[in-house]
Short mmCIF file of C-alpha atoms in Angstrom, two decimals:
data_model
loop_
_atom_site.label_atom_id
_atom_site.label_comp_id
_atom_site.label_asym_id
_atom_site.label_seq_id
_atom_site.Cartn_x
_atom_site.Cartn_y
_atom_site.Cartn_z
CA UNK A 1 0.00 0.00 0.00
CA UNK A 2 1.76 3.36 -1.29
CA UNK A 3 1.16 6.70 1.19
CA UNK A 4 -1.03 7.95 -1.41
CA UNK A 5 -3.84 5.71 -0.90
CA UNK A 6 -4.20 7.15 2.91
CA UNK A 7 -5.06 10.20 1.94
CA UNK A 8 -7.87 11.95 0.24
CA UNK A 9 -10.59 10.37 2.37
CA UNK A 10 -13.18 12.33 4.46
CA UNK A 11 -12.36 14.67 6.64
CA UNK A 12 -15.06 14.82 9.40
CA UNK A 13 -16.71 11.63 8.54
CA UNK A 14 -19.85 11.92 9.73
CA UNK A 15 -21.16 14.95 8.43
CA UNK A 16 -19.42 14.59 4.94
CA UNK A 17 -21.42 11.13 4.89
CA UNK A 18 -24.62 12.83 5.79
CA UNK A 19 -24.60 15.35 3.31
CA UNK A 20 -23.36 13.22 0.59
CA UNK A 21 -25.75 10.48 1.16
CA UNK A 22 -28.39 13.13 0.85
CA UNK A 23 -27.18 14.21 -2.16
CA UNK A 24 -27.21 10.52 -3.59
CA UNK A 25 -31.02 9.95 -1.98
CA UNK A 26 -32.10 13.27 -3.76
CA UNK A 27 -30.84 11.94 -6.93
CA UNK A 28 -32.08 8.13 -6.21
CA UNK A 29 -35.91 9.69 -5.25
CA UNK A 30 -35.89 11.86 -8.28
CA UNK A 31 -34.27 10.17 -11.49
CA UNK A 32 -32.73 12.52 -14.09
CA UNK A 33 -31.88 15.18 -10.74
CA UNK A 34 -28.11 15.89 -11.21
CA UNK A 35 -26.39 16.45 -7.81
CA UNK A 36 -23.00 17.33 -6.47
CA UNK A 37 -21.12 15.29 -4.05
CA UNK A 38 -18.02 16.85 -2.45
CA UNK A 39 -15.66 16.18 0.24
CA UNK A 40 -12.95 13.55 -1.34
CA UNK A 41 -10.13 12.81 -3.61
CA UNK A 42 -9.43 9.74 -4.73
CA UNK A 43 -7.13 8.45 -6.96
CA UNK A 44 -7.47 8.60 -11.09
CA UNK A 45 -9.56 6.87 -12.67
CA UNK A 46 -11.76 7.70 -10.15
CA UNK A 47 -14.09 10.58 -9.92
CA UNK A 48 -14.38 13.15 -6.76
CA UNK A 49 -18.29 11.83 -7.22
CA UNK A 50 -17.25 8.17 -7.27
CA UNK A 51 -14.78 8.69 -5.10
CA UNK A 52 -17.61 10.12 -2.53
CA UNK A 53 -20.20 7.29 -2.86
CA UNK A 54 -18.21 4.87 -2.37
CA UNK A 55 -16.87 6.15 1.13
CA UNK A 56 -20.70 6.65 1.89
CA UNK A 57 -22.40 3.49 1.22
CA UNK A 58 -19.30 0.93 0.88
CA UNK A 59 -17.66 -0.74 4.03
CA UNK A 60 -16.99 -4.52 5.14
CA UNK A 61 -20.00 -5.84 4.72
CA UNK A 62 -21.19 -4.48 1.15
CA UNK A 63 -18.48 -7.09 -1.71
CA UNK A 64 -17.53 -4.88 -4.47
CA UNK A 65 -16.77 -5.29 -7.93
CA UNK A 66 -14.30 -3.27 -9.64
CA UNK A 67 -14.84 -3.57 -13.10
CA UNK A 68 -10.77 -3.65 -15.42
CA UNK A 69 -11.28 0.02 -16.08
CA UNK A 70 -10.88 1.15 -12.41
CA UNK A 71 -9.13 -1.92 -11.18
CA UNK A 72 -5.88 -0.50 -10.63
CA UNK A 73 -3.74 -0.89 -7.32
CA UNK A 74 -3.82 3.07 -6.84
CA UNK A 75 -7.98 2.21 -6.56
CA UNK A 76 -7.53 -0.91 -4.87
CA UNK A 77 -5.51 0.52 -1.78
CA UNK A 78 -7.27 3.69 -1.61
CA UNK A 79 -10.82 1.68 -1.04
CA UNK A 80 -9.24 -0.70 1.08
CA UNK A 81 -7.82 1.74 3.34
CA UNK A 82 -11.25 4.16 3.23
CA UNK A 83 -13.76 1.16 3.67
CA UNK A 84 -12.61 -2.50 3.80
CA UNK A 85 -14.63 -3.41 1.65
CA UNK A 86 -13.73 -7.00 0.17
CA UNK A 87 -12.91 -7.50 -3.84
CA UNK A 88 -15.65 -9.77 -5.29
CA UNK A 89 -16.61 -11.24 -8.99
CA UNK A 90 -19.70 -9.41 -10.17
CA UNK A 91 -22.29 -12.47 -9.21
CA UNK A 92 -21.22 -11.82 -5.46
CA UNK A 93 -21.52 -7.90 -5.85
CA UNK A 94 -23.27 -5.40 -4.00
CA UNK A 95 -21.44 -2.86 -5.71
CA UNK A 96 -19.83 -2.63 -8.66
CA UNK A 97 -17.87 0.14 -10.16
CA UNK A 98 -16.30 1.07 -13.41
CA UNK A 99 -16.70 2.60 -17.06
CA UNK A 100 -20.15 1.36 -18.83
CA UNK A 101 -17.99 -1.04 -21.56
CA UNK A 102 -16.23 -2.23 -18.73
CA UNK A 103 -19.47 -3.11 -16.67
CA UNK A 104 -20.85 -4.89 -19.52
CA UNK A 105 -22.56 -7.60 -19.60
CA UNK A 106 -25.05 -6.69 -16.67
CA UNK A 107 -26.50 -10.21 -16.49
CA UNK A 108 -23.38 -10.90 -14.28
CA UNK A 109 -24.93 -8.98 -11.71
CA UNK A 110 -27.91 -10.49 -8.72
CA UNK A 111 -30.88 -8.69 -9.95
CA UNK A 112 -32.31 -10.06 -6.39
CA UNK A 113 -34.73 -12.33 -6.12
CA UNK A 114 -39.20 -12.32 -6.21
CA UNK A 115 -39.13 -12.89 -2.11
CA UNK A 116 -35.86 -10.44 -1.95
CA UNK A 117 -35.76 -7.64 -4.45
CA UNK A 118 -33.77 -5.35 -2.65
CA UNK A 119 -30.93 -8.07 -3.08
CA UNK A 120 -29.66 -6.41 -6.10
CA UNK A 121 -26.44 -5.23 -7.36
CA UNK A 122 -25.94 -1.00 -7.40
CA UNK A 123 -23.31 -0.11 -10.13
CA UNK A 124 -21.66 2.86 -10.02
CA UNK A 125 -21.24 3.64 -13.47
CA UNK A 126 -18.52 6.58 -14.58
CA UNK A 127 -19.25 8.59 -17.39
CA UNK A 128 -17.33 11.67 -19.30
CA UNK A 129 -20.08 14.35 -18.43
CA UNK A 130 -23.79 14.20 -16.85
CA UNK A 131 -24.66 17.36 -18.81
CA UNK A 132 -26.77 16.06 -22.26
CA UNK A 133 -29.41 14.22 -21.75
CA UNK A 134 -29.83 11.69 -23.90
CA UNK A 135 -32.66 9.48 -22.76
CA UNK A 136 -36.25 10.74 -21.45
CA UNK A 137 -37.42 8.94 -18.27
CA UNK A 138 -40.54 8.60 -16.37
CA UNK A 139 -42.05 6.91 -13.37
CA UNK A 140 -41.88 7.00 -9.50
CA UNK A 141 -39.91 10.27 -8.15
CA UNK A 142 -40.35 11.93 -11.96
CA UNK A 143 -43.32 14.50 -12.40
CA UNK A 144 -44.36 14.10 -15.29
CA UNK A 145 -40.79 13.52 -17.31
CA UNK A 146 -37.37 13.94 -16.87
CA UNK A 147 -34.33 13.97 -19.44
CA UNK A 148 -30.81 11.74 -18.31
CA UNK A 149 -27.16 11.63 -19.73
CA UNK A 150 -27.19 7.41 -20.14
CA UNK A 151 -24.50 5.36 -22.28
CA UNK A 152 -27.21 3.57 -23.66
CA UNK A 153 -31.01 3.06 -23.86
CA UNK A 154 -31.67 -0.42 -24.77
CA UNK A 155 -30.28 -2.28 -21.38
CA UNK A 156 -31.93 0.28 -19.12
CA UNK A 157 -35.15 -1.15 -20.93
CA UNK A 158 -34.16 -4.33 -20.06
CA UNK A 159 -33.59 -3.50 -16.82
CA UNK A 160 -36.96 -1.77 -15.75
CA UNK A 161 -38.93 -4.46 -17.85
CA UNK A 162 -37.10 -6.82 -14.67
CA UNK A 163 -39.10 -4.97 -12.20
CA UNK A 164 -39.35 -5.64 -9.59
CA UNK A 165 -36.04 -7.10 -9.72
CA UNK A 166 -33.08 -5.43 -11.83
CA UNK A 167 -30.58 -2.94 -11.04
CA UNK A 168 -30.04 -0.14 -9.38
CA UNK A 169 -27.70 2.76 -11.12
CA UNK A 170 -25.77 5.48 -9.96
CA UNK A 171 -23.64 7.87 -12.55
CA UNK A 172 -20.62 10.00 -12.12
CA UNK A 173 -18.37 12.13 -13.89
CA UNK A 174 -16.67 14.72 -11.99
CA UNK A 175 -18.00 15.69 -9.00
CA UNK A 176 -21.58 15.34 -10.25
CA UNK A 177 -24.17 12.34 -9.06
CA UNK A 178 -27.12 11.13 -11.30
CA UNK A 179 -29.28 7.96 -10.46
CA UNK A 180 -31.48 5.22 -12.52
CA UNK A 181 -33.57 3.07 -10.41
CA UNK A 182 -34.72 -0.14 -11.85
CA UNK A 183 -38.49 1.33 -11.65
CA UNK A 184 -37.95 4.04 -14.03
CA UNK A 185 -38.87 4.03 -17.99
CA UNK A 186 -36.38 4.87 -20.61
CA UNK A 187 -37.09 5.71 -24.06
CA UNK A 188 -34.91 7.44 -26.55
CA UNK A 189 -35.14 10.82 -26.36
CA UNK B 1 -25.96 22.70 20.14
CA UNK B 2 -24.76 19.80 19.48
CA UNK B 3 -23.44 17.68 22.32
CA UNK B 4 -19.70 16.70 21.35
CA UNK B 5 -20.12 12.93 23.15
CA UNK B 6 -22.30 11.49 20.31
CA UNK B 7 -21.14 10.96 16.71
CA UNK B 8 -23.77 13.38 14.55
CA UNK B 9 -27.34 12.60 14.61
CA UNK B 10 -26.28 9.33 17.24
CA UNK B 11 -25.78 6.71 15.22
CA UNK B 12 -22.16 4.64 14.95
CA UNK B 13 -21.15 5.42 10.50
CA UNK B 14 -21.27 1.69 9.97
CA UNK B 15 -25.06 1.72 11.59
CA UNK B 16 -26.12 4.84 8.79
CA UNK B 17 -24.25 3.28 6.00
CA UNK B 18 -26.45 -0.21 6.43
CA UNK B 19 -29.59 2.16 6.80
CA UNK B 20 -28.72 3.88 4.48
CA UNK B 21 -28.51 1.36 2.16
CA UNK B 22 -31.49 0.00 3.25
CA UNK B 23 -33.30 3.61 2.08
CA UNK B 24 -31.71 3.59 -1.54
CA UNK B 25 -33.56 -0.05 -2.16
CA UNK B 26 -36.56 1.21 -0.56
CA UNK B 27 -36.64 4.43 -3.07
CA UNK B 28 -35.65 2.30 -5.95
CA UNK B 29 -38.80 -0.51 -5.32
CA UNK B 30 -41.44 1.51 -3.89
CA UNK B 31 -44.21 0.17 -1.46
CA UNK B 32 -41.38 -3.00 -0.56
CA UNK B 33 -39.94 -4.03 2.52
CA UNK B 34 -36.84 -3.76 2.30
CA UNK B 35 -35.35 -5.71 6.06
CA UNK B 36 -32.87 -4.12 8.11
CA UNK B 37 -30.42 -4.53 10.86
CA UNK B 38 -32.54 -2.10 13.51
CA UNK B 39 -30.58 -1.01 16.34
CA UNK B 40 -31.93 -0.54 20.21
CA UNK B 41 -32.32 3.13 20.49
CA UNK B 42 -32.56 5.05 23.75
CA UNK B 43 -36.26 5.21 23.90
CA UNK B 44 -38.72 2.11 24.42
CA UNK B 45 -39.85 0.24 21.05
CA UNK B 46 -43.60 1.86 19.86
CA UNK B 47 -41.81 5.45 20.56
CA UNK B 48 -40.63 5.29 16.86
CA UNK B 49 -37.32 4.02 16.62
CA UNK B 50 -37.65 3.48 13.47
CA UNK B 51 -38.40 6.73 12.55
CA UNK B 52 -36.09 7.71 14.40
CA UNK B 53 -32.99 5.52 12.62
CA UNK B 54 -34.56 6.31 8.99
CA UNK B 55 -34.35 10.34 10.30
CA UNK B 56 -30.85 10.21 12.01
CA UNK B 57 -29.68 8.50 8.38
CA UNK B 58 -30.82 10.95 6.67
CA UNK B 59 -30.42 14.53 8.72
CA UNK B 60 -27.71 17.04 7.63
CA UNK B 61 -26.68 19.74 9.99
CA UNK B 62 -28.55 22.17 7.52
CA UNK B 63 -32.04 20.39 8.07
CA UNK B 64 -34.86 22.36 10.29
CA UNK B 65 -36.44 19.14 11.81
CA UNK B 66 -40.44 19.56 13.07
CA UNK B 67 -41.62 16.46 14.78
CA UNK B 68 -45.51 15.62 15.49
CA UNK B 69 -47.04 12.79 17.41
CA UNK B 70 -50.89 12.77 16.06
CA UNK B 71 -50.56 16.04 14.51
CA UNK B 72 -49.10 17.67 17.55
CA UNK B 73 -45.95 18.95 17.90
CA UNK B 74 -45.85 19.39 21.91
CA UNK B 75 -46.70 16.16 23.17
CA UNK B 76 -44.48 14.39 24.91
CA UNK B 77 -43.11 11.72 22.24
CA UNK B 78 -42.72 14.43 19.56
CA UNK B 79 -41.26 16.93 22.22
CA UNK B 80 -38.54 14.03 23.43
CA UNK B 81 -37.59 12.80 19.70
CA UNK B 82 -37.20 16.37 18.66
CA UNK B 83 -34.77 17.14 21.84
CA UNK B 84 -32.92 13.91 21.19
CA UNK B 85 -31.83 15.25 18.05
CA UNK B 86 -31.06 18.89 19.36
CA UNK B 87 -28.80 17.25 21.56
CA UNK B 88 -27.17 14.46 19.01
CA UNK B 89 -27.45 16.49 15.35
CA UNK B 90 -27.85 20.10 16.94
CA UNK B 91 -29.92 21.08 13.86
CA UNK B 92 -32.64 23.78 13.59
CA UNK B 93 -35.99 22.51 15.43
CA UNK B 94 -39.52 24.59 14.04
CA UNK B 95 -42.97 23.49 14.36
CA UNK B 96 -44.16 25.20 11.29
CA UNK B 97 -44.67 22.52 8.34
CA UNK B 98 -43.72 24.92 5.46
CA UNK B 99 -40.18 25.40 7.71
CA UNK B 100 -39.33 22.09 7.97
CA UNK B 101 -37.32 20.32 5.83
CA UNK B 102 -37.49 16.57 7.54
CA UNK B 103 -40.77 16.00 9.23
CA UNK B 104 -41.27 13.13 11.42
CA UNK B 105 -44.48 12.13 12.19
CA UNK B 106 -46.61 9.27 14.08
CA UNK B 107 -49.86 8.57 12.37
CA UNK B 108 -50.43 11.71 10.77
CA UNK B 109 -49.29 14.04 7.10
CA UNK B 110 -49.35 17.82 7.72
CA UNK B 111 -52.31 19.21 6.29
CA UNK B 112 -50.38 22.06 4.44
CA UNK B 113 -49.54 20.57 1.32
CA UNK B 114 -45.68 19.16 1.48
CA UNK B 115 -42.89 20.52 -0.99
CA UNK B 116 -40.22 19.08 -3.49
CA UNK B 117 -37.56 19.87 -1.00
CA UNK B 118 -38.94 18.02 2.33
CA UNK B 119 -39.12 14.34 3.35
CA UNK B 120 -41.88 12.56 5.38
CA UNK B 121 -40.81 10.15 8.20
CA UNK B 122 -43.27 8.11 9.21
CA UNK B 123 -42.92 5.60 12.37
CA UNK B 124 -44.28 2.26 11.39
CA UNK B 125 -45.41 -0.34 14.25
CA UNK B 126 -46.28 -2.91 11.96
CA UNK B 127 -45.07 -2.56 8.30
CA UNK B 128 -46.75 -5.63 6.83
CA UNK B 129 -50.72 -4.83 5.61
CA UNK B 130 -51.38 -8.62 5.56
CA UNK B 131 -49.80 -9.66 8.85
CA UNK B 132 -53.00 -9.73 10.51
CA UNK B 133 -54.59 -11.93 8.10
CA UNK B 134 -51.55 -13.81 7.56
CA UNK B 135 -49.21 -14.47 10.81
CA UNK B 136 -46.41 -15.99 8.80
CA UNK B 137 -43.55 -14.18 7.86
CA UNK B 138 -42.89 -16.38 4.85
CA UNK B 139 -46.09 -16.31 3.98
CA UNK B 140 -46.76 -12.57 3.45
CA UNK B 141 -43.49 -12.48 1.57
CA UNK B 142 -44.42 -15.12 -0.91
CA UNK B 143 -47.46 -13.68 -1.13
CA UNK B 144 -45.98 -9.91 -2.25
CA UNK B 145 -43.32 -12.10 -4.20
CA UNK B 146 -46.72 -13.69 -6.46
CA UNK B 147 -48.66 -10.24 -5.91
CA UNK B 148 -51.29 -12.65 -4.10
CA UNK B 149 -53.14 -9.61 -2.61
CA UNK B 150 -57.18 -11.57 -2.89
CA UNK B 151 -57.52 -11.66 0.74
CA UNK B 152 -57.27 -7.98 1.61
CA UNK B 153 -60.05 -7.35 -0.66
CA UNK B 154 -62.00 -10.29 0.88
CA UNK B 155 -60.96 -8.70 3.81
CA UNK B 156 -62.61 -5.42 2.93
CA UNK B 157 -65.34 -7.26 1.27
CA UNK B 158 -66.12 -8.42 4.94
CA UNK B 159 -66.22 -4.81 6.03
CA UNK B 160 -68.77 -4.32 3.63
CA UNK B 161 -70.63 -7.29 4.97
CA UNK B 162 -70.80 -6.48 8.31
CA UNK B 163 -71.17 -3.40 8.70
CA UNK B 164 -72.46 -1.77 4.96
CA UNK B 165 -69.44 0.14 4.33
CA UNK B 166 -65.48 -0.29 4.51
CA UNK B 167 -64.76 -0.10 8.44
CA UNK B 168 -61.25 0.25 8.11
CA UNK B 169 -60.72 3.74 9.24
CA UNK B 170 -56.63 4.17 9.54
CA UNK B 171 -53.84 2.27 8.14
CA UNK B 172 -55.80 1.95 4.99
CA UNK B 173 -53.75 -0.38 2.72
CA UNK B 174 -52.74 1.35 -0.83
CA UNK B 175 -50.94 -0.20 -3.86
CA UNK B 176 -47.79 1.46 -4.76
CA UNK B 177 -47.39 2.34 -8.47
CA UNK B 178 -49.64 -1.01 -9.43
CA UNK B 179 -47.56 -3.39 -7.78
CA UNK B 180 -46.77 -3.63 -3.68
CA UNK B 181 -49.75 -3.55 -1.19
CA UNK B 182 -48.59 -1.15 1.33
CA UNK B 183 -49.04 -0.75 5.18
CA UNK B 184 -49.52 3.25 5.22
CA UNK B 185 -49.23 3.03 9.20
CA UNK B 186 -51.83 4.17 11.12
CA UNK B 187 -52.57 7.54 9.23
CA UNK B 188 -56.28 8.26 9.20
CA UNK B 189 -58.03 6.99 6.04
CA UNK B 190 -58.92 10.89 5.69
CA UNK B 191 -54.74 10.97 4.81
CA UNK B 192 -54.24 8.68 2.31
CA UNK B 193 -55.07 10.62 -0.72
CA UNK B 194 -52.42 13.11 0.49
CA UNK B 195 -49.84 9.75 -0.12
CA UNK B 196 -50.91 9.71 -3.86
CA UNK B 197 -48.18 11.85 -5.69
CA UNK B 198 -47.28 14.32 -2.86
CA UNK B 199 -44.53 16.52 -3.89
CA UNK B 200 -42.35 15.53 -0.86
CA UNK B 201 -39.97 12.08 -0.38
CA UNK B 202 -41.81 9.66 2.27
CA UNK B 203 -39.85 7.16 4.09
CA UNK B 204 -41.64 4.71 6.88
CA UNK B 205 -39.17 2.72 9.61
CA UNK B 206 -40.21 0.28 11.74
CA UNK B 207 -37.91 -0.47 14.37
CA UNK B 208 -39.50 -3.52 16.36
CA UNK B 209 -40.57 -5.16 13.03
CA UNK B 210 -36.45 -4.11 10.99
CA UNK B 211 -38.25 -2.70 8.15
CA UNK B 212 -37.90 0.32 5.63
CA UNK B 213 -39.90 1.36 2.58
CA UNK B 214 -40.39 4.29 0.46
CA UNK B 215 -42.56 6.37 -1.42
CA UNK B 216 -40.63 8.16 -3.99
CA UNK B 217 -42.13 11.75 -5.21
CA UNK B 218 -45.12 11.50 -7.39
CA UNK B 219 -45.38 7.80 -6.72
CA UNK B 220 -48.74 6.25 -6.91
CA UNK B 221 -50.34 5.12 -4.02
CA UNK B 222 -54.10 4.11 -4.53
CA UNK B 223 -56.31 3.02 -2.00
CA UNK B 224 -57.61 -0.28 -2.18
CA UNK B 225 -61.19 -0.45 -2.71
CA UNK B 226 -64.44 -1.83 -4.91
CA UNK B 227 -65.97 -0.26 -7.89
CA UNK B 228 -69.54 -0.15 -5.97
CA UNK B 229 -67.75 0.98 -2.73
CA UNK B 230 -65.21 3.05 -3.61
CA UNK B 231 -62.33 4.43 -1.28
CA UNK B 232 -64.15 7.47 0.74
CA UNK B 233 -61.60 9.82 2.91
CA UNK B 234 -63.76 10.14 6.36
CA UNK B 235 -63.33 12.48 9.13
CA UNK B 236 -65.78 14.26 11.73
CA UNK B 237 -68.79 15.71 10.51
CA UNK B 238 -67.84 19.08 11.99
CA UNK B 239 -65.74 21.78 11.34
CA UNK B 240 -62.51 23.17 14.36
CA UNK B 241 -63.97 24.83 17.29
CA UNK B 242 -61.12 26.81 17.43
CA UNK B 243 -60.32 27.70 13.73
CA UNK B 244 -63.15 27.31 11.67
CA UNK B 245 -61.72 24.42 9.23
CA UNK B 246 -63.94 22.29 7.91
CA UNK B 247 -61.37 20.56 5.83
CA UNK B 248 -58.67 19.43 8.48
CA UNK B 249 -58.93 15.90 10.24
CA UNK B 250 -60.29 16.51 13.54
CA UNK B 251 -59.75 15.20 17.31
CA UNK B 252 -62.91 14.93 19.52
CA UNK B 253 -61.44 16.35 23.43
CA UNK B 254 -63.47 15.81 26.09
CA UNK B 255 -64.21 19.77 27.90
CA UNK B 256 -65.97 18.38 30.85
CA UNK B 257 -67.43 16.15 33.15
CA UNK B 258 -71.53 16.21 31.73
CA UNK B 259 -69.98 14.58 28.47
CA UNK B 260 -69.39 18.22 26.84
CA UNK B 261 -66.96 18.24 24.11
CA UNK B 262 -65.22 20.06 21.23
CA UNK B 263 -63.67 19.15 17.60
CA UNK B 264 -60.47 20.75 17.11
CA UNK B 265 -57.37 20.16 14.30
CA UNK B 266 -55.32 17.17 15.10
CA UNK B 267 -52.30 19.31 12.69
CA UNK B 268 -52.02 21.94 15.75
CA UNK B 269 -49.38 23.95 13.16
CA UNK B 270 -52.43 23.91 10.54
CA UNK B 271 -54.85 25.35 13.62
CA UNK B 272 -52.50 27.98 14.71
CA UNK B 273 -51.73 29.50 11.43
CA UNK B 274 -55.31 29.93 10.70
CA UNK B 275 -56.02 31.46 14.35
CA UNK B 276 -53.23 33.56 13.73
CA UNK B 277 -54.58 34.58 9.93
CA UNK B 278 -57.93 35.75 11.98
CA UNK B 279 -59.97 32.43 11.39
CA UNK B 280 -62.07 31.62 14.76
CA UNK B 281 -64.20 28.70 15.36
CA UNK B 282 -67.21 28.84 17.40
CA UNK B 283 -65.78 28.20 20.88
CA UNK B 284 -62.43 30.30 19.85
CA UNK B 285 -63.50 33.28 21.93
CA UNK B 286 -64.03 30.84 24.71
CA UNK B 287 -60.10 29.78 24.34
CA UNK B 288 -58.83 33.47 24.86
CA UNK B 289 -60.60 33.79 28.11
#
């Protein structure tokens, strides 16, 4: 483990977690809501935003799957030291985390199961920029309809025609913090 | 102020992160109950720890926190929870709905309509709507697993048989966005159709039973009913005694010992601001002297 990876965590832990999990609930509760997150620095490839969520919701109990484009050993020891979080293949994953290619294929990942729904993976998928959206969504947490940056239309499709079993999407780029539940609709926009 | 003993808002991190997670799946498959690992708080189980774990996971030190047991924000379980986190989150206390932006409630929603920018918490004491017709945990899950919801209508359909009408006056089951039966808790009936799309995040914890759910913004949340006896929101047939609303939920209070009595708001924020705009119900004056 090089000195690097102890730094750039939070600094008073408990707020910094409260007001970035609130940040990531906004943006979970309302789909297509871009938030910022702020408060860490982790190591490249990974985004201030990334960087944040993971030190929010990962720890020793949640197995995480870092997907080749952010499995480096500047990543590795810098979550390690922040969280403890153990190293998993993506059929054991709460989490997973990486570039959309990278993440792909999603059937790798639980989509939970009829008696346990909320047993499904949440990836953490980094993008270049949250700021075009390219997808319109609707359902729970959406007014009427809401526009989203996504890599791709087709498997979020898939995903939401799963419900209520699928997965559960965060996206970052920057320090910026979008979410895709499984019970939203996407269409091309 | 915050007291510097306690970690913010109480809770160890490692207890928030697990709720927290617990809250994400919630939002992400409304109306489902999504189990957690709830922790003993310092107050006695039916005093909402579960509320009180969902609202400690989710307060920042910028939230203004109101807190109302029945409607009410001075008695003595709303006055104790709202202390507690004084003390452990030092964060702005008001007991004016449009203030607030985490609300905390026990078996009521604030008349005022809620905003985009607020969350509902509501303490649950039992989160599953078919455990009284079905004591099996296993049971009631494969039953929301298959969407096997037939006997809550025969249960209402029984209501109807006995006594003419749908009896079931408070925790009213709805069915979130066509798919989960869910357990309001014990709101009024007269509340439900403020569940139905409300502007504001809802989150329910119940702390005996380890369970979270969600109702996401603008989420539906029908009330179950029949097409020849459709849902009907009841309350007293009067209007406040001290305000003048006739469209606020009302409690009946007991003035004296020949059996006299008065209606008056159960939303005592809702009462004041109208008694403050100049409304007066008809024993008002009687109030001021």
């Amino acid at each position: 483990m090089t000195p690097a990876a102890l730094s750039g965590g939070f600094s008073d832990t408990s707020v910094q977690a409260a007001r970035a999990f609130r940040a990531a609930l906004d943006a979970m509760a309302r789909p297509g809501k871009v938030v910022a997150l702020a408060g860490a620095t982790p190591p490249a490839p990974l985004s201030v935003a990334a960087g944040v969520l993971v030190l929010t919701l990962v720890d020793t109990t949640t197995p995480l799957y870092l997907a080749p484009s952010h499995d480096t050993k500047a990543v590795r020891d810098w979550i390690t030291f922040h969280t403890g979080a153990p190293f998993v293949e993506p059929a054991a994953a709460s989490f997973a985390l990486g570039n959309w290619s990278s993440l792909l294929p999603l059937d790798r990942f639980s989509i939970g199961s009829a008696e346990y729904p909320d047993r499904a993976a949440t990836l953490i998928v980094e993008l270049a920029s949250l700021a075009a959206p390219t997808a319109r969504i609707s359902g729970p947490g959406i007014a009427v309809q809401a526009g989203l940056a996504l890599p791709e239309v087709a498997a979020f499709a898939e995903n939401h025609a799963l419900y209520p079993l699928g997965l559960d999407f965060f996206f970052t780029a920057d320090d910026r913090l979008a979410a895709l539940p499984r019970s939203t609709r996407v269409e091309a926009a | 102020m915050r007291e510097a003993a306690y970690n913010f808002a109480y809770l160890d991190e490692e207890t928030k992160r697990m709720i927290r997670r617990a809250i994400l799946k919630g939002v992400a498959v409304p109306g489902y109950q999504v189990p957690f690992a709830s922790r003993e708080m310092p107050m006695p189980y039916g005093w909402g720890t579960g509320g009180v774990q969902v609202t400690a996971a989710c307060l920042v030190p910028e939230d203004c926190l109101k807190v109302i047991d029945q409607g009410a924000d001075d008695t003595t379980n709303a006055v104790s929870i709202r202390k507690f986190f004084q003390r452990t989150a030092g964060v702005e206390v008001t007991e004016r709905t449009a203030e607030a932006t985490l609300i905390q409630t026990r078996h009521r929603i604030p008349e005022a309509p809620l905003s985009e920018g607020q969350i509902l918490v509501y303490q649950v004491p039992i989160p599953e709507p078919l455990r009284f017709l079905e004591p099996s945990e296993t049971e009631t899950r494969k039953m929301h697993a298959l969407q096997e919801y037939g006997v809550m209508h025969v249960k209402l359909y029984e209501d109807i048989a006995r006594n003419g009408e749908i009896a079931t006056s408070y925790a009213y089951p709805v069915k979130v966005e066509g798919r989960y039966v869910m357990d309001p808790s014990p709101i009024p009936k007269f509340d439900n159709p403020k569940l139905h799309r409300s502007s504001a995040l809802q989150l329910f914890g119940a702390g005996r039973e380890q369970r979270i759910y969600a109702l996401p913004p603008y989420s539906a949340a029908v009330s179950l009913d029949f097409d020849d006896f459709p849902f009907a929101a009841s309350k007293a047939p009067h209007d406040c005694d001290l305000c003048g609303a006739a469209e606020s939920y009302l409690d009946e209070v007991i003035i004296d010992d020949a059996g006299g009595r008065m209606f008056v708001c159960s939303d005592a924020d809702f009462c004041r601001t109208r008694r403050e705009a100049g409304h007066a119900g008809q024993l008002a004056a009687g109030e001021a002297a």
